[in-house]
mmCIF file of C-alpha atoms in Angstrom:
data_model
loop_
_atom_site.group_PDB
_atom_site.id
_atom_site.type_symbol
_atom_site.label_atom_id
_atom_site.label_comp_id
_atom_site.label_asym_id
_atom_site.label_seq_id
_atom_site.Cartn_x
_atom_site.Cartn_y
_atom_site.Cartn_z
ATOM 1 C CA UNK A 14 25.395 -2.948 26.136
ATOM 2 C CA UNK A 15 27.300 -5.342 23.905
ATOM 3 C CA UNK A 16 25.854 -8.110 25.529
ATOM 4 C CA UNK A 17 22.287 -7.169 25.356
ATOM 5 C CA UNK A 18 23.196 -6.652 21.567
ATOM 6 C CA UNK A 19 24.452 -9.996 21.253
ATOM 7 C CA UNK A 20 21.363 -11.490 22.724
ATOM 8 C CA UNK A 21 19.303 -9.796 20.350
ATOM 9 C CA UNK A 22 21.276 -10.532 17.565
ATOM 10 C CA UNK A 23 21.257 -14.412 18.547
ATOM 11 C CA UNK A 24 17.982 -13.881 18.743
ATOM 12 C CA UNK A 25 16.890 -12.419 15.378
ATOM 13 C CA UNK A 26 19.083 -14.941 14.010
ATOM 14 C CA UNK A 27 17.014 -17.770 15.857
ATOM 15 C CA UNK A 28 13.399 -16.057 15.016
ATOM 16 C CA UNK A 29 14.476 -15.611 10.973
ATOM 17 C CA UNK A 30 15.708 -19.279 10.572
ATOM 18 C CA UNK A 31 12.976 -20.985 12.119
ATOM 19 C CA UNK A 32 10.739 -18.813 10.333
ATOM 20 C CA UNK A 33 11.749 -19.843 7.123
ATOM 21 C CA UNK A 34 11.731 -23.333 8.285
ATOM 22 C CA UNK A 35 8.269 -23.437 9.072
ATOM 23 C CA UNK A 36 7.328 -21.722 6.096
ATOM 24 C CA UNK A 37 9.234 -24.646 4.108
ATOM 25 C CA UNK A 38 7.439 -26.722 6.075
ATOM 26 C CA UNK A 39 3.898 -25.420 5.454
ATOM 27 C CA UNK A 40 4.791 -25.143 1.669
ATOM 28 C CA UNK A 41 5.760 -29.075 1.683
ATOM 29 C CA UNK A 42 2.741 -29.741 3.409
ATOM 30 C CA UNK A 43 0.408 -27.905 1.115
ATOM 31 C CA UNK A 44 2.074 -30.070 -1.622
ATOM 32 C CA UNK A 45 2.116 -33.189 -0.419
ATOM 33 C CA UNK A 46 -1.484 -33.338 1.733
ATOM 34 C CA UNK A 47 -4.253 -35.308 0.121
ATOM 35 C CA UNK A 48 -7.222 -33.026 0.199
ATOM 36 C CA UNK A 49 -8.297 -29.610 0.391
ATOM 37 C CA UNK A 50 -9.251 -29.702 4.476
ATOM 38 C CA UNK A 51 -5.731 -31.116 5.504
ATOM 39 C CA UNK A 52 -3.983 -28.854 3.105
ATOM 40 C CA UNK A 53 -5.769 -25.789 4.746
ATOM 41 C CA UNK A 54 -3.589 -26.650 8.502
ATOM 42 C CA UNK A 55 -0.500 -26.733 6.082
ATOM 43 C CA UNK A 56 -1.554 -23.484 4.841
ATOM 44 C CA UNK A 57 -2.056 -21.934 8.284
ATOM 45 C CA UNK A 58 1.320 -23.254 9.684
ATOM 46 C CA UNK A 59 3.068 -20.719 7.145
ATOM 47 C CA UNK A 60 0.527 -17.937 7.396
ATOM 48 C CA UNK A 61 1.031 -17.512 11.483
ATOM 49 C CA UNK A 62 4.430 -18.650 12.314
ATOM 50 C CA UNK A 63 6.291 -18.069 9.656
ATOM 51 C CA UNK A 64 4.974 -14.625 8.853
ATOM 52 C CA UNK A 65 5.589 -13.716 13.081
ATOM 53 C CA UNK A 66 8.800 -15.413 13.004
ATOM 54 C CA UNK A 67 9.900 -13.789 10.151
ATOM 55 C CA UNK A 68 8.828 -10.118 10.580
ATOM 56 C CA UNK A 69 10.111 -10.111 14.616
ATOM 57 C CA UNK A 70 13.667 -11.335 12.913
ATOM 58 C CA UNK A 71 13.967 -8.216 10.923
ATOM 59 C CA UNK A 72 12.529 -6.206 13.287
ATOM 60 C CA UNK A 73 15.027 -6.987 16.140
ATOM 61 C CA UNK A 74 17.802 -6.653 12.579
ATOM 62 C CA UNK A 75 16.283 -3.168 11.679
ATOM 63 C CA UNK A 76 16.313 -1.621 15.618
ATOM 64 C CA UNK A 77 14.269 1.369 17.093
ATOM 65 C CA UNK A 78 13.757 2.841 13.256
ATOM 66 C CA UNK A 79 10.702 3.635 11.376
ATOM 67 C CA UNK A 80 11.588 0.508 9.372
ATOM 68 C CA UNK A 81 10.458 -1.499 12.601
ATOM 69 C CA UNK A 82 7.409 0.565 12.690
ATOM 70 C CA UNK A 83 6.648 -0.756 8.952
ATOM 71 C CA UNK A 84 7.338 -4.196 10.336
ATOM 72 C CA UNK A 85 5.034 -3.961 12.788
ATOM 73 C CA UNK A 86 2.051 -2.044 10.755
ATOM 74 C CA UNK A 87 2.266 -5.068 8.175
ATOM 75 C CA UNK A 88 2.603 -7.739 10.495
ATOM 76 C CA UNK A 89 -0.480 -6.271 12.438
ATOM 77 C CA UNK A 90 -2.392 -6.454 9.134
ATOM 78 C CA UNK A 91 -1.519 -9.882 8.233
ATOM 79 C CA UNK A 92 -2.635 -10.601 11.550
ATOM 80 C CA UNK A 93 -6.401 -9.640 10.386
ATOM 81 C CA UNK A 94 -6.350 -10.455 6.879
ATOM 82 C CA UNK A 95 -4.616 -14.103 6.893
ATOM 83 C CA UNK A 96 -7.773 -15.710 9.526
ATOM 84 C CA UNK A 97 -9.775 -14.034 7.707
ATOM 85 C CA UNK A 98 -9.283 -14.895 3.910
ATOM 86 C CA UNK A 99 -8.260 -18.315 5.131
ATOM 87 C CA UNK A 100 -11.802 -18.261 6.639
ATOM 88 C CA UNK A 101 -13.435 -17.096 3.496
ATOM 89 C CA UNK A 102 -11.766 -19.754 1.186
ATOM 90 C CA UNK A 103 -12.844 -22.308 3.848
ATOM 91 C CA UNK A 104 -16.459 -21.393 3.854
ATOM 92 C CA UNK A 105 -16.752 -21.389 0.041
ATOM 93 C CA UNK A 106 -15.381 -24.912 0.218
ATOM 94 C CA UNK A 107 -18.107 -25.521 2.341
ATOM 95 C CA UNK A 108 -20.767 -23.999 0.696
ATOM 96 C CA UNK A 109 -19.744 -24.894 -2.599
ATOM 97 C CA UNK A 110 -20.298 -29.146 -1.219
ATOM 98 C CA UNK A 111 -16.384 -29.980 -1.049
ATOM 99 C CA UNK A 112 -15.800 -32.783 1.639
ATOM 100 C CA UNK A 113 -13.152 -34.020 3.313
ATOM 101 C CA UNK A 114 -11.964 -36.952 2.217
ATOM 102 C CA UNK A 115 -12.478 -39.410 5.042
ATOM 103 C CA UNK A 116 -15.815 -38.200 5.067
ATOM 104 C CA UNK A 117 -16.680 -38.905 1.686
ATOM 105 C CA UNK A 118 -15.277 -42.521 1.645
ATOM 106 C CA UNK A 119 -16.685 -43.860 4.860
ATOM 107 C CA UNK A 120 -18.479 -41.649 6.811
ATOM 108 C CA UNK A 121 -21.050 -40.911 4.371
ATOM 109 C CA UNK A 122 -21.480 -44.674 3.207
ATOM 110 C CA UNK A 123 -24.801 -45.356 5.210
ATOM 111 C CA UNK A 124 -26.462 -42.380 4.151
ATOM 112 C CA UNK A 125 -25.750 -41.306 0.900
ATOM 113 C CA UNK A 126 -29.102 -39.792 -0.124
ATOM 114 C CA UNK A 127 -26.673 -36.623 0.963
ATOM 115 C CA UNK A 128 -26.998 -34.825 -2.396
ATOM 116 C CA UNK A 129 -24.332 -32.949 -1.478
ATOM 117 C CA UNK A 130 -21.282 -35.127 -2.297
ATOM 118 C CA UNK A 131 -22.103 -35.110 -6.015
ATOM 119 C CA UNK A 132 -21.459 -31.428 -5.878
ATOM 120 C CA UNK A 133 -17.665 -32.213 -4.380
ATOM 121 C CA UNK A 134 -16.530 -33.244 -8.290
ATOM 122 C CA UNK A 135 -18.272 -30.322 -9.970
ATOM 123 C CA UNK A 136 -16.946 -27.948 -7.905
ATOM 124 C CA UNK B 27 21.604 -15.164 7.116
ATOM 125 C CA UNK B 28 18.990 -12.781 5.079
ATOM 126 C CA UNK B 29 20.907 -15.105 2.441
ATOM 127 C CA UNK B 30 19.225 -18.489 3.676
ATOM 128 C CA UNK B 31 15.958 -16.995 4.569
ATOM 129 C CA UNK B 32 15.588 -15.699 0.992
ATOM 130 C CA UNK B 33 16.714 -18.965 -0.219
ATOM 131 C CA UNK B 34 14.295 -21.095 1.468
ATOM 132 C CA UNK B 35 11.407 -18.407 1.287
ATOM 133 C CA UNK B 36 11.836 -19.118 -2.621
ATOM 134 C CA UNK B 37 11.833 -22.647 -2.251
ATOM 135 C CA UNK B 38 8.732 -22.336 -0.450
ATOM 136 C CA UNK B 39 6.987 -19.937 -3.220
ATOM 137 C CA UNK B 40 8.172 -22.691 -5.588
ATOM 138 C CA UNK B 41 6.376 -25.394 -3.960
ATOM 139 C CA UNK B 42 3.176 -23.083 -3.199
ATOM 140 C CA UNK B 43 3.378 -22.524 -7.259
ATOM 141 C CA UNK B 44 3.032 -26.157 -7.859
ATOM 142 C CA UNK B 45 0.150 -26.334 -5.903
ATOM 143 C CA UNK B 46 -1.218 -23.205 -7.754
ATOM 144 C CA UNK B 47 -0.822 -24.492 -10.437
ATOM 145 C CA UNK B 48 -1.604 -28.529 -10.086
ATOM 146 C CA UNK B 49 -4.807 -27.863 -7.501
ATOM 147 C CA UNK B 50 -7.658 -30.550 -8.256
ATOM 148 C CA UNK B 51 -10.382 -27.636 -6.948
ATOM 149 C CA UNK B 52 -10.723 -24.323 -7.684
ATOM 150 C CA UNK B 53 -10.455 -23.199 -3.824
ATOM 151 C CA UNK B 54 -6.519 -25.240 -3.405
ATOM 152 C CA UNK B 55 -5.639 -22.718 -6.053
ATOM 153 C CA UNK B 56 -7.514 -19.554 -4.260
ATOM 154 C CA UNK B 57 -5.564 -20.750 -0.861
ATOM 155 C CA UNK B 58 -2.191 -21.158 -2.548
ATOM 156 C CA UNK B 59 -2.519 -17.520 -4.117
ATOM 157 C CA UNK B 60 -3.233 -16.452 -1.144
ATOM 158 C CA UNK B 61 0.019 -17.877 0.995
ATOM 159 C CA UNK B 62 2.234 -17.301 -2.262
ATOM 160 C CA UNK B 63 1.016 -13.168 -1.995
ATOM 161 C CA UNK B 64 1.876 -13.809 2.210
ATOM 162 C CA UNK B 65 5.057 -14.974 1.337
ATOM 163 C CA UNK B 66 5.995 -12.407 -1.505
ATOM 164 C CA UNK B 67 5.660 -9.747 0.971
ATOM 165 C CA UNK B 68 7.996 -11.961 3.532
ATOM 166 C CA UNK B 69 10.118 -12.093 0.290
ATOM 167 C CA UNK B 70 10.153 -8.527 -0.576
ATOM 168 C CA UNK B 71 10.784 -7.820 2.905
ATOM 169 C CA UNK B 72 13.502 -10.063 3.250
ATOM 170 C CA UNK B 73 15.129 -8.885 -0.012
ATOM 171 C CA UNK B 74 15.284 -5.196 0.626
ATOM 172 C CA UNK B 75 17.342 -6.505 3.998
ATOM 173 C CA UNK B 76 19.462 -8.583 1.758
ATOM 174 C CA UNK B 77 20.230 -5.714 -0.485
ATOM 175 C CA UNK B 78 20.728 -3.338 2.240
ATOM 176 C CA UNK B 79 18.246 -0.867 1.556
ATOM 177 C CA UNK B 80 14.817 -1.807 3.328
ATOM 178 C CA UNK B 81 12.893 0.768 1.933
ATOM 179 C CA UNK B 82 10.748 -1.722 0.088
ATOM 180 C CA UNK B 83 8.655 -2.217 2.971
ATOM 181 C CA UNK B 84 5.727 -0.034 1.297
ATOM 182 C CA UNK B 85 5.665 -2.271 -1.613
ATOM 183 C CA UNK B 86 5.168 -5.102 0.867
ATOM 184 C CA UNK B 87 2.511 -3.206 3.380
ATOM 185 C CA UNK B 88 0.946 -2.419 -0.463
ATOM 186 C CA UNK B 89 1.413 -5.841 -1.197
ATOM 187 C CA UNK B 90 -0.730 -7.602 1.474
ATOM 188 C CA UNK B 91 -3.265 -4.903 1.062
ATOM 189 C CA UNK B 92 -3.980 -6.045 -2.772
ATOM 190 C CA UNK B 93 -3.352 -9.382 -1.668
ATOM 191 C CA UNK B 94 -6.688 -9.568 0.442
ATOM 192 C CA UNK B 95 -8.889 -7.917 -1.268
ATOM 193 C CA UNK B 96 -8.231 -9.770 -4.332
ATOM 194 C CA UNK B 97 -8.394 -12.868 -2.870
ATOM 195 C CA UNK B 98 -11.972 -11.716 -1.605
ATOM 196 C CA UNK B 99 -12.554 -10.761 -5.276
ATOM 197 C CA UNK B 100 -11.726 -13.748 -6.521
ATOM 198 C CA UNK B 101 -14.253 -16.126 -3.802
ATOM 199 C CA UNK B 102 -17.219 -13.566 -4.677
ATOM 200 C CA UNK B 103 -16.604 -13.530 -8.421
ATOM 201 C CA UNK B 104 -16.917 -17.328 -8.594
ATOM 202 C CA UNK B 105 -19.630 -17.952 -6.055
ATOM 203 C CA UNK B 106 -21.947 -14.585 -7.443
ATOM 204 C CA UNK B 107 -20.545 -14.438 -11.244
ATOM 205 C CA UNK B 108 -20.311 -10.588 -10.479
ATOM 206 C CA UNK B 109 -17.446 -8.120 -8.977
ATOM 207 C CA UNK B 110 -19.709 -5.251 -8.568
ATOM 208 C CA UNK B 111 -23.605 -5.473 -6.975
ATOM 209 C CA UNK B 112 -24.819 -8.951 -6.604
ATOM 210 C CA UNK B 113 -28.422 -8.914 -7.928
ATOM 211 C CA UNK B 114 -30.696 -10.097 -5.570
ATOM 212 C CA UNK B 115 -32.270 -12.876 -6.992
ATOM 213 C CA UNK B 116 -29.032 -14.809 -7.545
ATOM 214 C CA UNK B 117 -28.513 -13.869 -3.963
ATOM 215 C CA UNK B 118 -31.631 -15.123 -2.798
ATOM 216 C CA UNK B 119 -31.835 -18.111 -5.134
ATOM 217 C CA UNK B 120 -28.266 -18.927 -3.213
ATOM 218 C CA UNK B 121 -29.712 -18.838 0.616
#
């Protein structure tokens, strides 16, 4: 019994720290990134692993309570929500005419009757 | 070790902040609201631990509930002008 506690102490320890490293990690990222597009896999480095990491840390602190249950309920919803308002920010980039960056500067050099780039400043 | 995870969480909302508040485009700020709400709930969470008393975890599930919906109020205010019912031809004039 106090073994298997120990484990899952070790363990909670390992899931919170590494949690909160990636989530330093995504926050440097979405700092430091040059344009919207890269910053958005920053982004999504702290929104999955982090958040899991995090929440399965203090559930294996809080035990068999209803406080695990919480855990649980809220990581389940930022399960759904995070995709998905990570996928509606993305697609009003894209509708809106933002580009990515590497796109803009060489990609669309050939062809730049693409009235669309000219909508990338305004936006 | 609730100690260092609150630490660094901050340190992360810090960073997200600077983003908020130094984005070129309007949707950089829209994404960094949205990870700084993620990680206030992480912090909240992480803070009723640290205190000993993690009854706060309502304020967090609460938390990421407001947290989505305004961050879909905020995309369709600034791609519709309007909260409430779109009017159509805007809509249509949009595609």
């Amino acid at each position: 019994m106090s073994g298997m506690e120990l484990v899952v102490e070790t363990l909670s320890w390992v899931f919170i720290l590494s949690g909160s490293f990636f989530s330093i990690v995504g926050a440097v990222g979405i700092l430091r990134f040059p344009d919207f597009w890269s910053r958005l896999h920053a982004a999504s480095i702290s929104d999955s692993a982090g958040v899991i990491l995090l929440l399965l840390g203090m559930a294996m602190q809080a035990g068999w309570t209803l406080i695990t249950v919480k855990l649980f309920i809220i990581l389940a919803f930022l399960f759904i929500t995070g995709p998905t308002s990570t996928h509606a920010v993305a697609n009003a980039a894209l509708v809106s005419g933002l580009k990515p960056r590497s796109a803009v500067k060489s990609g669309t050099k050939g062809k730049s009757e693409d009235k669309t780039d000219d909508k990338a400043d305004t936006a | 070790m609730f100690i260092v995870a609150t630490i660094a969480l901050f340190i992360a909302m810090i960073l997200v902040l600077i983003r908020l508040f130094a984005g070129p485009t309007l949707y950089d700020r829209v994404m960094a609201l949205n990870m700084f709400g993620t990680q206030t709930v992480l912090f909240i969470g992480l803070l009723g631990f640290l205190t000993g008393r993690p009854d706060f975890l309502d304020i967090a599930l609460l938390y990421a509930l407001i947290n989505f919906v305004g961050t879909i109020a905020i995309l369709k205010f600034f791609r519709y002008r309007a909260i409430g019912d779109v009017r159509r031809d805007i809509t249509e004039a949009d595609g």
